[in-house]
Amino acid sequence: MAKPQGVKYRGSIHDFPNFDPNQDAEALYTAMKGFGSDKEAILELITSRSNRQRQEISQSYKSLYGKDLIADLKYELTGKFERLIVGLMRPLAYCDAKEIKDAISGIGTDEKCLIEILASRTNEQIHQLVAAYKDAYERDLEADIIGDTSGHFQKMLVVLLQGTREQDDVVSEDLVQQDVQDLYEAGELKWGTDEAQFIYILGNRSKQHLRLVFDEYLRTTGKPIEASIRGELSGDFEKLMLAVVKCIRSTPEYFAERLFKAMKGLGTRDNTLIRIMVSRSELDMLDIREIFRTKYEKSLYSMIKNDTSGEYKKALLKLCGGDDDAAGQFFPEAAQVAYQMWELSAVARVELKGTVRPVDNFNPDADAKALRKAMKGLGTDEDTIIDIITHRSNAQRQQIRQTFKSHFGRDLMADLKSEISGDLARLILGLMMPPAHYDAKQLKKAMEGAGTDEKALIEILATRTNAEIRAICEAYKEDYHKSLEDALSSDTSGHFRRILISLATGNREEGGEDRNQAREDAQVAAEILEIADTPSGDKTSLETRFMTILCTRSYPHLRRVFQEFVKMTNYDVEHTIKKEMSGDVRDVFVAIVQSVKNKPLFFADKLYKSMKGAGTDEKTLTRIMVSRSEIDLLNIRREFIEKYDKSLHQAIEGDTSGDFLKALLAICGGED
């Protein structure tokens, strides 16, 4: 993901042309002379010069006026703006040294600052940092870190401080296999964890080697290295190791995420924002911007603009270097990054896993009797109902239903309906239905009464496999004596209806990719998305072809189409659909694209949105938890924690209550 060093300059700040340090020194002196200071002139000049040029200005300033420029700037400026400008005036190594000194001075330690700097810097940057710290404070950085931290966290920081990560890009397959085995044995297979192995391998191996280790670890164990780290390590040590892994995978993506978190929600973490904008402005700010735009669907520029103010904001925007939301500004590379991000799942062939599995030593007689007892007499034993139904597979639940009727001559579903209510009833009854009948019921509900729940229709029809769609159509006919196609025809209209009916046929191709066809399909997509607002004689046929491509091509083929689209247009197809289309048609096409890219991530996003903000969308939450519990809920959990920095378990715990909460957590299957 990160660009190879030296291939292309990826900073946002460049050397200023026709640079004259004496002239700049004079301009700054004038800006600070007399009563008040010309902050606009100061920020304009300093953010327009490279760090090397700023050092020359400092030297000229001292030669001309016998004064220290940084001291004068500190005297004239205040607050966040002062911190930012002064940070820009220091050489990067001295800036890092100052940040670390501040992080370990006084009461308490800013562990996040230590993690960010030491996990992300190259060997050369680490060596320069150690030397700068010694020069600035006449102290040994390693000794100070040891004095202020402890345990495995301290050991890993000391390893990183050596700046001895291997640089060789020649990778030994045998060593990759050995490291995977060592990591697996040190964590997942061991009672307790051998932290020393994690420290040695993640602290010393080359980036290229570790990327292959991470890929092989996923293939071998079925889980990403991040999941093992979260499961085996804890506290600041866990956070440090996760940061190291993120920087190995992509340093710009790590910083894009840090910047987003620094500004999202109430309040801004200004120290983090300043540190990253200063330290990355001449290294990889363009890469950070691209990934930020792709990942968060807004530009870094716009987020800074909405989250800061005054001269501080102006200076940050100058360092950012451009607005990727502006017309024509979306980077070509961002689309390439987008493709790489979602092709990873295809390359790695991630095994899909549910959280609900068949219980061992299953006894339907005992379960039927226990459920009858839980519902008999006064009051209901909800805990027993939840425990049995959430810990059996759907096939086992159907056996329990049959046994219940054989034993007691009663319908288990009817008894459950009369004993439980509300959100818990919806969840438990949903789990008791065969999946196709459950989906059919959700589609029927989405089309019942006044108004249509288009989101539910899209979520189900855009994500199910051919086999699942055909089973839903049969169940719908059986349960409601009407074809799903007829129901969709009478309840929706226009292009949206055509798309849904196409999806509801369950005729998506199931082969691999056809490169020549993919180029033709990408051309159709490019034409329809470019002329979306332009009347044309061919528009209707193009729209039909575009719909056919998205609704009938196989997932592997569509991934290739999306890549060809990137090569052809320099845009990501999802971003373009969102920009050029509107309404339900846009929403269903986006859902198809997201499902092709990464289906578990699509559902993780839906779950997050169902619980964020005031109020909970219990229907969506229930529908996804029920329908994905035996398919890919474990994968959804991993995507959830990776994207939102909190586990699905935590989100459910913070947003629901009572027996509904207990049942959801049982289906969730664990805390990540």
XYZ file of C-alpha atoms in Angstrom, residues 297 338-339 342-343 345 458 461-463 499 503 508 525 529 546 549-551 553-555 558-559 561-563 565-566 571-578 581 585-602 605:
57
model
C -15.654 8.930 2.094
C -9.363 1.174 -3.017
C -8.951 -1.777 -5.354
C -10.842 -4.863 -1.313
C -8.936 -7.367 -3.427
C -10.077 -10.584 0.740
C -31.729 -4.068 -0.832
C -31.518 -9.252 -2.355
C -28.102 -7.637 -2.987
C -26.182 -10.012 -0.700
C -32.908 -4.298 -10.528
C -31.536 -9.994 -8.372
C -25.810 -14.605 -11.112
C -19.911 1.341 -16.551
C -21.635 6.878 -15.026
C -25.018 -1.714 -16.625
C -23.448 -6.430 -15.418
C -23.969 -5.674 -11.718
C -26.872 -8.107 -11.259
C -21.852 -11.225 -13.403
C -19.965 -13.398 -10.908
C -18.203 -11.805 -7.942
C -16.996 -8.018 -11.054
C -13.809 -7.508 -9.041
C -14.492 -5.140 -13.874
C -13.955 -2.727 -11.005
C -10.192 -2.890 -11.480
C -12.854 0.664 -14.388
C -10.097 2.134 -12.211
C -12.042 6.539 -10.213
C -13.392 3.958 -7.809
C -16.726 2.610 -9.093
C -18.433 2.884 -5.689
C -17.367 6.515 -5.273
C -18.581 7.294 -8.795
C -21.984 5.627 -8.331
C -22.511 7.639 -5.142
C -26.634 8.459 -9.125
C -31.108 2.876 -7.637
C -27.894 4.342 -6.241
C -28.402 2.537 -2.915
C -28.932 -0.886 -4.476
C -25.945 -0.522 -6.840
C -23.720 0.625 -3.952
C -24.882 -2.371 -1.880
C -23.987 -4.760 -4.725
C -20.541 -3.179 -5.138
C -19.849 -3.242 -1.391
C -20.990 -6.857 -1.203
C -18.598 -7.759 -4.027
C -15.754 -5.871 -2.361
C -16.166 -7.304 1.127
C -19.499 -8.742 2.243
C -18.625 -9.058 5.961
C -17.564 -5.380 5.970
C -20.885 -4.444 4.311
C -21.243 -1.163 8.500
